[in-house]
Amino acid sequence: MSTKSKIIALAALFIIILSIPLYLIISNENHLSNTEFQYKFRRIYPVDPYDPMRGRYITLHLFQTGIPVLDGDSLKRGDEVHVVVDRDSLGWAYFKNAQKSIPDVPNYFTTKVTSFWNDGVSVQIPFERYYLNEELAPAAEKEYNSLVRQRDSTLYLVVTIKDGKALSNNLYYKEELFIDYLKRIEKERSE
Amino acid sequence: MEAQKRISEITLISTGVLASIAISGGIIAILAHNWDQLPHSVRVILSILPVLTGLCVFSYSLLLKYNSKVWMESSSVFLMLMLGSSIGLIAQVYHMGGDFGRFLFYWMLFCVPIIYIGKSTSTALLYLLGITWWLLLNWFNRFNFFAMDSAMGTERIWYWILLLGFLPHFYFLIRDRIYSLRAVILAYGLMLSFALTSQISYITDFYLHTIFLYPLIYFIGKDFFSSNTKVWQRPMQTISIAYMVCFIFWYTFKGELHDVVYSDNYLNQNGFTHWTGNYEYYHEFLLLYVNHILLLIFMVGGIYYYRKNKSNGHIMNPVNYLFPFIMIGALELEMDASNMIARIFLNLSLLFYVSWYVYHGLKHHIPSIIAWGIFVLTALMAYRYFDMDISFWIKGILYLSLGALALLFNKLYSDKLKSE
């Protein structure tokens, strides 16, 4: 391989390899800048698993009743589906409906059906992971039981949802960042 | 001297690659700790740092150490793992969803150029491991063992599309038909991957694809690896032969062929609709075509390499090259006659298979194929003893006769050896 070929190959490799992390960073930053499309989800139940490449995270199980399916759509498990979200009178987000065709409104995310029954479907939640510092993750798990008991707005997740994509902004506990809350109670316990 | 040089080189490459994996693992683990006390912008920059480091090390190898296999192999593996680390860290910083399977898919896809620019066998092997792992994860998710994910649907065929990233590298290594340890290692990797995935990697029922895939592998192995002198140096032949025997063997069990015919969509209420497709999305139709083209490639490739082997004068056991017809014949018998007749047909095929190996082993003085033939016969006899639903006295006479025949053969053969 001549030096010229090596440099051309390297330039191509730089472009290909760097394209994926740069694309992810730019598209995610753009997405999160849409503050008007932030939705607050409550009634979430965290558990603490582990990812070998991405570290510890908590899985945020959203309480899902059947999401109504748009008239005429028949959905089965594994189907791609677009879920429209909206806010109720108190400002909490909820899943308005699920449909096969791309909605006319921008406030939807795209996912897959995990189960279905007569009056609705449940879907795979694409913003169910919240990554935490490995020392805080066990503390989050410790809080699990008390968090489950507090059913309403004590723990909520803010998600930016627009044009099929959904990304978590932050997780809050009683208006305080969940991470800060965990750090605070850990500190209080150690004192 | 040459052998010593080769051993030293293999040792250096292995330890170099091992060091790359260990260092990468360390970097990934340290960054996966999640340094949330750092500002968001710093974490974003940190997340891209591993891949930049990988690219710098790789560039140094390519520009200044191109002739060193140790440097090229190690830096390619390092870059591959650092790319994974960066994608993982970005997912961590932005709390991106998606399971490990999806993460693996994109990671592997972007690693393909590294294999070719670095001419790296270790990267190719890791790539093969990655795509196999991806398919298996998807398959497990289908049953919700590990995660709540979608049903696999048409996605599984992507395994074969991703395999295209590996095959040209493999071909460059085997095309000269000269023994190469790299080619043998990759062939083992490929065969292991096929053994793990060949029953789950098609959109339609696996049966037809599988019975045409393995003869093709056997013929390709015959064509490219025949110059290798030892059995372990010919993985494509040995593993495809073993797989085909196991496949026939499996369907000699009561009811297994029945399940293929009636439960796996061949003749049930769905008929052949899954072959023509019943999908609502265009990309699913495209993937269905890939599935069918794949079957066509297995068939046409099989015929091409069979003819090539024949014209090169390679001797082949007829059961190995008639394998698809035997299995289709068994299916036909299952549908038009009965399960019993289909199973007798498969048992007779195996008996013929064994006889051919024993005969050729004796004729050409190759103990390994005699041993293989006897091993298959022993397994067949042992299993049939337990599952043959006939009267005990008939079974007794049958096995006594077989024993007498074996003793007679033993006597005649030892007499022949003495007379020589």
JSON list of N, CA, C and O in Angstrom, two decimals, chain B residues 261-314:
[
{"chain": "B", "resi": 261, "resn": "VAL", "atom": "N", "xyz": [-43.22, -30.72, 8.84]},
{"chain": "B", "resi": 261, "resn": "VAL", "atom": "CA", "xyz": [-44.26, -30.64, 7.80]},
{"chain": "B", "resi": 261, "resn": "VAL", "atom": "C", "xyz": [-45.49, -29.89, 8.29]},
{"chain": "B", "resi": 261, "resn": "VAL", "atom": "O", "xyz": [-46.00, -29.00, 7.62]},
{"chain": "B", "resi": 262, "resn": "TYR", "atom": "N", "xyz": [-45.95, -30.21, 9.49]},
{"chain": "B", "resi": 262, "resn": "TYR", "atom": "CA", "xyz": [-47.24, -29.68, 9.89]},
{"chain": "B", "resi": 262, "resn": "TYR", "atom": "C", "xyz": [-47.19, -28.47, 10.83]},
{"chain": "B", "resi": 262, "resn": "TYR", "atom": "O", "xyz": [-48.14, -27.70, 10.88]},
{"chain": "B", "resi": 263, "resn": "SER", "atom": "N", "xyz": [-46.10, -28.32, 11.55]},
{"chain": "B", "resi": 263, "resn": "SER", "atom": "CA", "xyz": [-46.07, -27.19, 12.48]},
{"chain": "B", "resi": 263, "resn": "SER", "atom": "C", "xyz": [-45.28, -26.01, 11.93]},
{"chain": "B", "resi": 263, "resn": "SER", "atom": "O", "xyz": [-45.48, -24.89, 12.34]},
{"chain": "B", "resi": 264, "resn": "ASP", "atom": "N", "xyz": [-44.33, -26.28, 11.04]},
{"chain": "B", "resi": 264, "resn": "ASP", "atom": "CA", "xyz": [-43.46, -25.20, 10.58]},
{"chain": "B", "resi": 264, "resn": "ASP", "atom": "C", "xyz": [-43.95, -24.54, 9.30]},
{"chain": "B", "resi": 264, "resn": "ASP", "atom": "O", "xyz": [-43.17, -24.16, 8.45]},
{"chain": "B", "resi": 265, "resn": "ASN", "atom": "N", "xyz": [-45.24, -24.49, 9.15]},
{"chain": "B", "resi": 265, "resn": "ASN", "atom": "CA", "xyz": [-45.84, -23.69, 8.07]},
{"chain": "B", "resi": 265, "resn": "ASN", "atom": "C", "xyz": [-45.76, -24.27, 6.66]},
{"chain": "B", "resi": 265, "resn": "ASN", "atom": "O", "xyz": [-46.07, -23.58, 5.71]},
{"chain": "B", "resi": 266, "resn": "TYR", "atom": "N", "xyz": [-45.30, -25.50, 6.51]},
{"chain": "B", "resi": 266, "resn": "TYR", "atom": "CA", "xyz": [-45.24, -26.02, 5.15]},
{"chain": "B", "resi": 266, "resn": "TYR", "atom": "C", "xyz": [-46.64, -26.37, 4.64]},
{"chain": "B", "resi": 266, "resn": "TYR", "atom": "O", "xyz": [-47.01, -26.02, 3.55]},
{"chain": "B", "resi": 267, "resn": "LEU", "atom": "N", "xyz": [-47.37, -27.09, 5.45]},
{"chain": "B", "resi": 267, "resn": "LEU", "atom": "CA", "xyz": [-48.68, -27.54, 4.97]},
{"chain": "B", "resi": 267, "resn": "LEU", "atom": "C", "xyz": [-49.82, -27.19, 5.91]},
{"chain": "B", "resi": 267, "resn": "LEU", "atom": "O", "xyz": [-50.89, -27.73, 5.79]},
{"chain": "B", "resi": 268, "resn": "ASN", "atom": "N", "xyz": [-49.56, -26.31, 6.86]},
{"chain": "B", "resi": 268, "resn": "ASN", "atom": "CA", "xyz": [-50.64, -26.00, 7.78]},
{"chain": "B", "resi": 268, "resn": "ASN", "atom": "C", "xyz": [-51.58, -24.95, 7.17]},
{"chain": "B", "resi": 268, "resn": "ASN", "atom": "O", "xyz": [-51.51, -24.66, 5.98]},
{"chain": "B", "resi": 269, "resn": "GLN", "atom": "N", "xyz": [-52.41, -24.39, 7.99]},
{"chain": "B", "resi": 269, "resn": "GLN", "atom": "CA", "xyz": [-53.44, -23.51, 7.44]},
{"chain": "B", "resi": 269, "resn": "GLN", "atom": "C", "xyz": [-52.88, -22.28, 6.73]},
{"chain": "B", "resi": 269, "resn": "GLN", "atom": "O", "xyz": [-53.53, -21.69, 5.89]},
{"chain": "B", "resi": 270, "resn": "ASN", "atom": "N", "xyz": [-51.65, -21.89, 7.08]},
{"chain": "B", "resi": 270, "resn": "ASN", "atom": "CA", "xyz": [-51.08, -20.71, 6.42]},
{"chain": "B", "resi": 270, "resn": "ASN", "atom": "C", "xyz": [-50.54, -21.02, 5.03]},
{"chain": "B", "resi": 270, "resn": "ASN", "atom": "O", "xyz": [-50.21, -20.12, 4.28]},
{"chain": "B", "resi": 271, "resn": "GLY", "atom": "N", "xyz": [-50.40, -22.32, 4.73]},
{"chain": "B", "resi": 271, "resn": "GLY", "atom": "CA", "xyz": [-49.87, -22.70, 3.42]},
{"chain": "B", "resi": 271, "resn": "GLY", "atom": "C", "xyz": [-48.53, -22.07, 3.17]},
{"chain": "B", "resi": 271, "resn": "GLY", "atom": "O", "xyz": [-47.67, -22.05, 4.06]},
{"chain": "B", "resi": 272, "resn": "PHE", "atom": "N", "xyz": [-48.34, -21.52, 2.03]},
{"chain": "B", "resi": 272, "resn": "PHE", "atom": "CA", "xyz": [-47.05, -20.95, 1.67]},
{"chain": "B", "resi": 272, "resn": "PHE", "atom": "C", "xyz": [-47.06, -19.42, 1.74]},
{"chain": "B", "resi": 272, "resn": "PHE", "atom": "O", "xyz": [-46.23, -18.77, 1.13]},
{"chain": "B", "resi": 273, "resn": "THR", "atom": "N", "xyz": [-48.01, -18.86, 2.48]},
{"chain": "B", "resi": 273, "resn": "THR", "atom": "CA", "xyz": [-48.12, -17.40, 2.50]},
{"chain": "B", "resi": 273, "resn": "THR", "atom": "C", "xyz": [-46.85, -16.74, 3.03]},
{"chain": "B", "resi": 273, "resn": "THR", "atom": "O", "xyz": [-46.50, -15.65, 2.63]},
{"chain": "B", "resi": 274, "resn": "HIS", "atom": "N", "xyz": [-46.15, -17.45, 3.93]},
{"chain": "B", "resi": 274, "resn": "HIS", "atom": "CA", "xyz": [-44.94, -16.83, 4.49]},
{"chain": "B", "resi": 274, "resn": "HIS", "atom": "C", "xyz": [-43.81, -16.81, 3.46]},
{"chain": "B", "resi": 274, "resn": "HIS", "atom": "O", "xyz": [-42.80, -16.16, 3.67]},
{"chain": "B", "resi": 275, "resn": "TRP", "atom": "N", "xyz": [-43.97, -17.52, 2.37]},
{"chain": "B", "resi": 275, "resn": "TRP", "atom": "CA", "xyz": [-42.96, -17.47, 1.30]},
{"chain": "B", "resi": 275, "resn": "TRP", "atom": "C", "xyz": [-43.26, -16.31, 0.35]},
{"chain": "B", "resi": 275, "resn": "TRP", "atom": "O", "xyz": [-42.36, -15.78, -0.30]},
{"chain": "B", "resi": 276, "resn": "THR", "atom": "N", "xyz": [-44.53, -15.97, 0.23]},
{"chain": "B", "resi": 276, "resn": "THR", "atom": "CA", "xyz": [-44.87, -14.87, -0.68]},
{"chain": "B", "resi": 276, "resn": "THR", "atom": "C", "xyz": [-44.92, -13.54, 0.07]},
{"chain": "B", "resi": 276, "resn": "THR", "atom": "O", "xyz": [-44.84, -12.49, -0.53]},
{"chain": "B", "resi": 277, "resn": "GLY", "atom": "N", "xyz": [-45.02, -13.63, 1.39]},
{"chain": "B", "resi": 277, "resn": "GLY", "atom": "CA", "xyz": [-44.96, -12.42, 2.21]},
{"chain": "B", "resi": 277, "resn": "GLY", "atom": "C", "xyz": [-46.32, -11.85, 2.52]},
{"chain": "B", "resi": 277, "resn": "GLY", "atom": "O", "xyz": [-47.21, -11.83, 1.68]},
{"chain": "B", "resi": 278, "resn": "ASN", "atom": "N", "xyz": [-46.46, -11.41, 3.77]},
{"chain": "B", "resi": 278, "resn": "ASN", "atom": "CA", "xyz": [-47.72, -10.82, 4.18]},
{"chain": "B", "resi": 278, "resn": "ASN", "atom": "C", "xyz": [-47.37, -9.60, 5.03]},
{"chain": "B", "resi": 278, "resn": "ASN", "atom": "O", "xyz": [-47.83, -9.44, 6.14]},
{"chain": "B", "resi": 279, "resn": "TYR", "atom": "N", "xyz": [-46.48, -8.78, 4.49]},
{"chain": "B", "resi": 279, "resn": "TYR", "atom": "CA", "xyz": [-45.94, -7.68, 5.28]},
{"chain": "B", "resi": 279, "resn": "TYR", "atom": "C", "xyz": [-46.49, -6.33, 4.84]},
{"chain": "B", "resi": 279, "resn": "TYR", "atom": "O", "xyz": [-46.80, -6.14, 3.67]},
{"chain": "B", "resi": 280, "resn": "GLU", "atom": "N", "xyz": [-46.54, -5.45, 5.82]},
{"chain": "B", "resi": 280, "resn": "GLU", "atom": "CA", "xyz": [-47.11, -4.13, 5.50]},
{"chain": "B", "resi": 280, "resn": "GLU", "atom": "C", "xyz": [-46.06, -3.10, 5.17]},
{"chain": "B", "resi": 280, "resn": "GLU", "atom": "O", "xyz": [-46.34, -2.07, 4.63]},
{"chain": "B", "resi": 281, "resn": "TYR", "atom": "N", "xyz": [-44.81, -3.38, 5.53]},
{"chain": "B", "resi": 281, "resn": "TYR", "atom": "CA", "xyz": [-43.75, -2.40, 5.30]},
{"chain": "B", "resi": 281, "resn": "TYR", "atom": "C", "xyz": [-42.86, -2.82, 4.14]},
{"chain": "B", "resi": 281, "resn": "TYR", "atom": "O", "xyz": [-42.52, -3.99, 4.00]},
{"chain": "B", "resi": 282, "resn": "TYR", "atom": "N", "xyz": [-42.46, -1.84, 3.37]},
{"chain": "B", "resi": 282, "resn": "TYR", "atom": "CA", "xyz": [-41.67, -2.09, 2.17]},
{"chain": "B", "resi": 282, "resn": "TYR", "atom": "C", "xyz": [-40.35, -2.78, 2.51]},
{"chain": "B", "resi": 282, "resn": "TYR", "atom": "O", "xyz": [-39.93, -3.72, 1.84]},
{"chain": "B", "resi": 283, "resn": "HIS", "atom": "N", "xyz": [-39.69, -2.32, 3.59]},
{"chain": "B", "resi": 283, "resn": "HIS", "atom": "CA", "xyz": [-38.38, -2.89, 3.94]},
{"chain": "B", "resi": 283, "resn": "HIS", "atom": "C", "xyz": [-38.50, -4.36, 4.31]},
{"chain": "B", "resi": 283, "resn": "HIS", "atom": "O", "xyz": [-37.58, -5.14, 4.11]},
{"chain": "B", "resi": 284, "resn": "GLU", "atom": "N", "xyz": [-39.68, -4.74, 4.83]},
{"chain": "B", "resi": 284, "resn": "GLU", "atom": "CA", "xyz": [-39.86, -6.15, 5.17]},
{"chain": "B", "resi": 284, "resn": "GLU", "atom": "C", "xyz": [-39.96, -7.01, 3.92]},
{"chain": "B", "resi": 284, "resn": "GLU", "atom": "O", "xyz": [-39.47, -8.13, 3.88]},
{"chain": "B", "resi": 285, "resn": "PHE", "atom": "N", "xyz": [-40.58, -6.46, 2.88]},
{"chain": "B", "resi": 285, "resn": "PHE", "atom": "CA", "xyz": [-40.63, -7.16, 1.59]},
{"chain": "B", "resi": 285, "resn": "PHE", "atom": "C", "xyz": [-39.22, -7.33, 1.04]},
{"chain": "B", "resi": 285, "resn": "PHE", "atom": "O", "xyz": [-38.85, -8.40, 0.56]},
{"chain": "B", "resi": 286, "resn": "LEU", "atom": "N", "xyz": [-38.43, -6.25, 1.14]},
{"chain": "B", "resi": 286, "resn": "LEU", "atom": "CA", "xyz": [-37.06, -6.31, 0.63]},
{"chain": "B", "resi": 286, "resn": "LEU", "atom": "C", "xyz": [-36.27, -7.40, 1.34]},
{"chain": "B", "resi": 286, "resn": "LEU", "atom": "O", "xyz": [-35.54, -8.17, 0.73]},
{"chain": "B", "resi": 287, "resn": "LEU", "atom": "N", "xyz": [-36.45, -7.46, 2.67]},
{"chain": "B", "resi": 287, "resn": "LEU", "atom": "CA", "xyz": [-35.73, -8.47, 3.44]},
{"chain": "B", "resi": 287, "resn": "LEU", "atom": "C", "xyz": [-36.21, -9.88, 3.09]},
{"chain": "B", "resi": 287, "resn": "LEU", "atom": "O", "xyz": [-35.43, -10.83, 3.10]},
{"chain": "B", "resi": 288, "resn": "LEU", "atom": "N", "xyz": [-37.49, -10.00, 2.76]},
{"chain": "B", "resi": 288, "resn": "LEU", "atom": "CA", "xyz": [-38.01, -11.30, 2.35]},
{"chain": "B", "resi": 288, "resn": "LEU", "atom": "C", "xyz": [-37.34, -11.74, 1.04]},
{"chain": "B", "resi": 288, "resn": "LEU", "atom": "O", "xyz": [-37.00, -12.91, 0.86]},
{"chain": "B", "resi": 289, "resn": "TYR", "atom": "N", "xyz": [-37.12, -10.78, 0.14]},
{"chain": "B", "resi": 289, "resn": "TYR", "atom": "CA", "xyz": [-36.42, -11.11, -1.11]},
{"chain": "B", "resi": 289, "resn": "TYR", "atom": "C", "xyz": [-34.99, -11.55, -0.83]},
{"chain": "B", "resi": 289, "resn": "TYR", "atom": "O", "xyz": [-34.49, -12.48, -1.44]},
{"chain": "B", "resi": 290, "resn": "VAL", "atom": "N", "xyz": [-34.36, -10.87, 0.12]},
{"chain": "B", "resi": 290, "resn": "VAL", "atom": "CA", "xyz": [-32.99, -11.26, 0.50]},
{"chain": "B", "resi": 290, "resn": "VAL", "atom": "C", "xyz": [-33.00, -12.72, 0.97]},
{"chain": "B", "resi": 290, "resn": "VAL", "atom": "O", "xyz": [-32.14, -13.52, 0.61]},
{"chain": "B", "resi": 291, "resn": "ASN", "atom": "N", "xyz": [-34.02, -13.06, 1.75]},
{"chain": "B", "resi": 291, "resn": "ASN", "atom": "CA", "xyz": [-34.17, -14.42, 2.25]},
{"chain": "B", "resi": 291, "resn": "ASN", "atom": "C", "xyz": [-34.24, -15.42, 1.09]},
{"chain": "B", "resi": 291, "resn": "ASN", "atom": "O", "xyz": [-33.58, -16.46, 1.10]},
{"chain": "B", "resi": 292, "resn": "HIS", "atom": "N", "xyz": [-35.03, -15.10, 0.07]},
{"chain": "B", "resi": 292, "resn": "HIS", "atom": "CA", "xyz": [-35.20, -16.02, -1.07]},
{"chain": "B", "resi": 292, "resn": "HIS", "atom": "C", "xyz": [-33.94, -16.07, -1.94]},
{"chain": "B", "resi": 292, "resn": "HIS", "atom": "O", "xyz": [-33.56, -17.14, -2.42]},
{"chain": "B", "resi": 293, "resn": "ILE", "atom": "N", "xyz": [-33.32, -14.88, -2.10]},
{"chain": "B", "resi": 293, "resn": "ILE", "atom": "CA", "xyz": [-32.08, -14.84, -2.90]},
{"chain": "B", "resi": 293, "resn": "ILE", "atom": "C", "xyz": [-30.99, -15.68, -2.22]},
{"chain": "B", "resi": 293, "resn": "ILE", "atom": "O", "xyz": [-30.22, -16.37, -2.88]},
{"chain": "B", "resi": 294, "resn": "LEU", "atom": "N", "xyz": [-31.00, -15.64, -0.92]},
{"chain": "B", "resi": 294, "resn": "LEU", "atom": "CA", "xyz": [-30.04, -16.42, -0.14]},
{"chain": "B", "resi": 294, "resn": "LEU", "atom": "C", "xyz": [-30.19, -17.92, -0.46]},
{"chain": "B", "resi": 294, "resn": "LEU", "atom": "O", "xyz": [-29.20, -18.62, -0.68]},
{"chain": "B", "resi": 295, "resn": "LEU", "atom": "N", "xyz": [-31.43, -18.37, -0.47]},
{"chain": "B", "resi": 295, "resn": "LEU", "atom": "CA", "xyz": [-31.69, -19.78, -0.79]},
{"chain": "B", "resi": 295, "resn": "LEU", "atom": "C", "xyz": [-31.18, -20.11, -2.19]},
{"chain": "B", "resi": 295, "resn": "LEU", "atom": "O", "xyz": [-30.57, -21.15, -2.43]},
{"chain": "B", "resi": 296, "resn": "LEU", "atom": "N", "xyz": [-31.43, -19.18, -3.11]},
{"chain": "B", "resi": 296, "resn": "LEU", "atom": "CA", "xyz": [-30.98, -19.37, -4.50]},
{"chain": "B", "resi": 296, "resn": "LEU", "atom": "C", "xyz": [-29.45, -19.45, -4.56]},
{"chain": "B", "resi": 296, "resn": "LEU", "atom": "O", "xyz": [-28.88, -20.29, -5.27]},
{"chain": "B", "resi": 297, "resn": "ILE", "atom": "N", "xyz": [-28.80, -18.59, -3.79]},
{"chain": "B", "resi": 297, "resn": "ILE", "atom": "CA", "xyz": [-27.32, -18.61, -3.76]},
{"chain": "B", "resi": 297, "resn": "ILE", "atom": "C", "xyz": [-26.82, -19.95, -3.22]},
{"chain": "B", "resi": 297, "resn": "ILE", "atom": "O", "xyz": [-25.88, -20.54, -3.76]},
{"chain": "B", "resi": 298, "resn": "PHE", "atom": "N", "xyz": [-27.46, -20.44, -2.17]},
{"chain": "B", "resi": 298, "resn": "PHE", "atom": "CA", "xyz": [-27.05, -21.74, -1.61]},
{"chain": "B", "resi": 298, "resn": "PHE", "atom": "C", "xyz": [-27.17, -22.83, -2.68]},
{"chain": "B", "resi": 298, "resn": "PHE", "atom": "O", "xyz": [-26.31, -23.69, -2.80]},
{"chain": "B", "resi": 299, "resn": "MET", "atom": "N", "xyz": [-28.28, -22.79, -3.43]},
{"chain": "B", "resi": 299, "resn": "MET", "atom": "CA", "xyz": [-28.53, -23.84, -4.43]},
{"chain": "B", "resi": 299, "resn": "MET", "atom": "C", "xyz": [-27.53, -23.73, -5.59]},
{"chain": "B", "resi": 299, "resn": "MET", "atom": "O", "xyz": [-26.84, -24.69, -5.93]},
{"chain": "B", "resi": 300, "resn": "VAL", "atom": "N", "xyz": [-27.47, -22.52, -6.17]},
{"chain": "B", "resi": 300, "resn": "VAL", "atom": "CA", "xyz": [-26.60, -22.32, -7.35]},
{"chain": "B", "resi": 300, "resn": "VAL", "atom": "C", "xyz": [-25.13, -22.50, -6.96]},
{"chain": "B", "resi": 300, "resn": "VAL", "atom": "O", "xyz": [-24.35, -23.16, -7.67]},
{"chain": "B", "resi": 301, "resn": "GLY", "atom": "N", "xyz": [-24.76, -21.93, -5.80]},
{"chain": "B", "resi": 301, "resn": "GLY", "atom": "CA", "xyz": [-23.38, -22.08, -5.31]},
{"chain": "B", "resi": 301, "resn": "GLY", "atom": "C", "xyz": [-23.04, -23.55, -5.08]},
{"chain": "B", "resi": 301, "resn": "GLY", "atom": "O", "xyz": [-21.94, -24.00, -5.43]},
{"chain": "B", "resi": 302, "resn": "GLY", "atom": "N", "xyz": [-23.99, -24.27, -4.54]},
{"chain": "B", "resi": 302, "resn": "GLY", "atom": "CA", "xyz": [-23.78, -25.71, -4.30]},
{"chain": "B", "resi": 302, "resn": "GLY", "atom": "C", "xyz": [-23.51, -26.45, -5.60]},
{"chain": "B", "resi": 302, "resn": "GLY", "atom": "O", "xyz": [-22.56, -27.24, -5.70]},
{"chain": "B", "resi": 303, "resn": "ILE", "atom": "N", "xyz": [-24.32, -26.17, -6.63]},
{"chain": "B", "resi": 303, "resn": "ILE", "atom": "CA", "xyz": [-24.14, -26.85, -7.92]},
{"chain": "B", "resi": 303, "resn": "ILE", "atom": "C", "xyz": [-22.77, -26.47, -8.53]},
{"chain": "B", "resi": 303, "resn": "ILE", "atom": "O", "xyz": [-22.02, -27.33, -8.99]},
{"chain": "B", "resi": 304, "resn": "TYR", "atom": "N", "xyz": [-22.44, -25.17, -8.44]},
{"chain": "B", "resi": 304, "resn": "TYR", "atom": "CA", "xyz": [-21.18, -24.69, -9.03]},
{"chain": "B", "resi": 304, "resn": "TYR", "atom": "C", "xyz": [-19.98, -25.38, -8.38]},
{"chain": "B", "resi": 304, "resn": "TYR", "atom": "O", "xyz": [-19.11, -25.93, -9.06]},
{"chain": "B", "resi": 305, "resn": "TYR", "atom": "N", "xyz": [-19.95, -25.36, -7.05]},
{"chain": "B", "resi": 305, "resn": "TYR", "atom": "CA", "xyz": [-18.79, -25.94, -6.36]},
{"chain": "B", "resi": 305, "resn": "TYR", "atom": "C", "xyz": [-18.79, -27.47, -6.43]},
{"chain": "B", "resi": 305, "resn": "TYR", "atom": "O", "xyz": [-17.72, -28.08, -6.40]},
{"chain": "B", "resi": 306, "resn": "TYR", "atom": "N", "xyz": [-19.96, -28.08, -6.53]},
{"chain": "B", "resi": 306, "resn": "TYR", "atom": "CA", "xyz": [-20.01, -29.54, -6.71]},
{"chain": "B", "resi": 306, "resn": "TYR", "atom": "C", "xyz": [-19.34, -29.92, -8.03]},
{"chain": "B", "resi": 306, "resn": "TYR", "atom": "O", "xyz": [-18.51, -30.83, -8.09]},
{"chain": "B", "resi": 307, "resn": "ARG", "atom": "N", "xyz": [-19.72, -29.19, -9.09]},
{"chain": "B", "resi": 307, "resn": "ARG", "atom": "CA", "xyz": [-19.15, -29.48, -10.41]},
{"chain": "B", "resi": 307, "resn": "ARG", "atom": "C", "xyz": [-17.64, -29.23, -10.42]},
{"chain": "B", "resi": 307, "resn": "ARG", "atom": "O", "xyz": [-16.87, -29.99, -11.01]},
{"chain": "B", "resi": 308, "resn": "LYS", "atom": "N", "xyz": [-17.25, -28.16, -9.71]},
{"chain": "B", "resi": 308, "resn": "LYS", "atom": "CA", "xyz": [-15.83, -27.84, -9.66]},
{"chain": "B", "resi": 308, "resn": "LYS", "atom": "C", "xyz": [-15.04, -28.96, -8.95]},
{"chain": "B", "resi": 308, "resn": "LYS", "atom": "O", "xyz": [-13.98, -29.37, -9.41]},
{"chain": "B", "resi": 309, "resn": "ASN", "atom": "N", "xyz": [-15.59, -29.45, -7.85]},
{"chain": "B", "resi": 309, "resn": "ASN", "atom": "CA", "xyz": [-14.94, -30.53, -7.12]},
{"chain": "B", "resi": 309, "resn": "ASN", "atom": "C", "xyz": [-14.88, -31.81, -7.95]},
{"chain": "B", "resi": 309, "resn": "ASN", "atom": "O", "xyz": [-13.88, -32.52, -7.92]},
{"chain": "B", "resi": 310, "resn": "LYS", "atom": "N", "xyz": [-15.98, -32.07, -8.67]},
{"chain": "B", "resi": 310, "resn": "LYS", "atom": "CA", "xyz": [-16.02, -33.27, -9.52]},
{"chain": "B", "resi": 310, "resn": "LYS", "atom": "C", "xyz": [-14.94, -33.18, -10.59]},
{"chain": "B", "resi": 310, "resn": "LYS", "atom": "O", "xyz": [-14.22, -34.15, -10.85]},
{"chain": "B", "resi": 311, "resn": "SER", "atom": "N", "xyz": [-14.85, -32.00, -11.23]},
{"chain": "B", "resi": 311, "resn": "SER", "atom": "CA", "xyz": [-13.87, -31.85, -12.31]},
{"chain": "B", "resi": 311, "resn": "SER", "atom": "C", "xyz": [-12.44, -31.88, -11.78]},
{"chain": "B", "resi": 311, "resn": "SER", "atom": "O", "xyz": [-11.51, -32.25, -12.49]},
{"chain": "B", "resi": 312, "resn": "ASN", "atom": "N", "xyz": [-12.27, -31.52, -10.47]},
{"chain": "B", "resi": 312, "resn": "ASN", "atom": "CA", "xyz": [-10.93, -31.61, -9.87]},
{"chain": "B", "resi": 312, "resn": "ASN", "atom": "C", "xyz": [-10.62, -33.02, -9.37]},
{"chain": "B", "resi": 312, "resn": "ASN", "atom": "O", "xyz": [-9.55, -33.25, -8.80]},
{"chain": "B", "resi": 313, "resn": "GLY", "atom": "N", "xyz": [-11.59, -33.92, -9.54]},
{"chain": "B", "resi": 313, "resn": "GLY", "atom": "CA", "xyz": [-11.37, -35.32, -9.14]},
{"chain": "B", "resi": 313, "resn": "GLY", "atom": "C", "xyz": [-11.44, -35.57, -7.65]},
{"chain": "B", "resi": 313, "resn": "GLY", "atom": "O", "xyz": [-10.94, -36.58, -7.17]},
{"chain": "B", "resi": 314, "resn": "HIS", "atom": "N", "xyz": [-12.09, -34.66, -6.88]},
{"chain": "B", "resi": 314, "resn": "HIS", "atom": "CA", "xyz": [-12.23, -34.90, -5.45]},
{"chain": "B", "resi": 314, "resn": "HIS", "atom": "C", "xyz": [-13.28, -35.98, -5.18]},
{"chain": "B", "resi": 314, "resn": "HIS", "atom": "O", "xyz": [-14.36, -35.96, -5.77]}
]
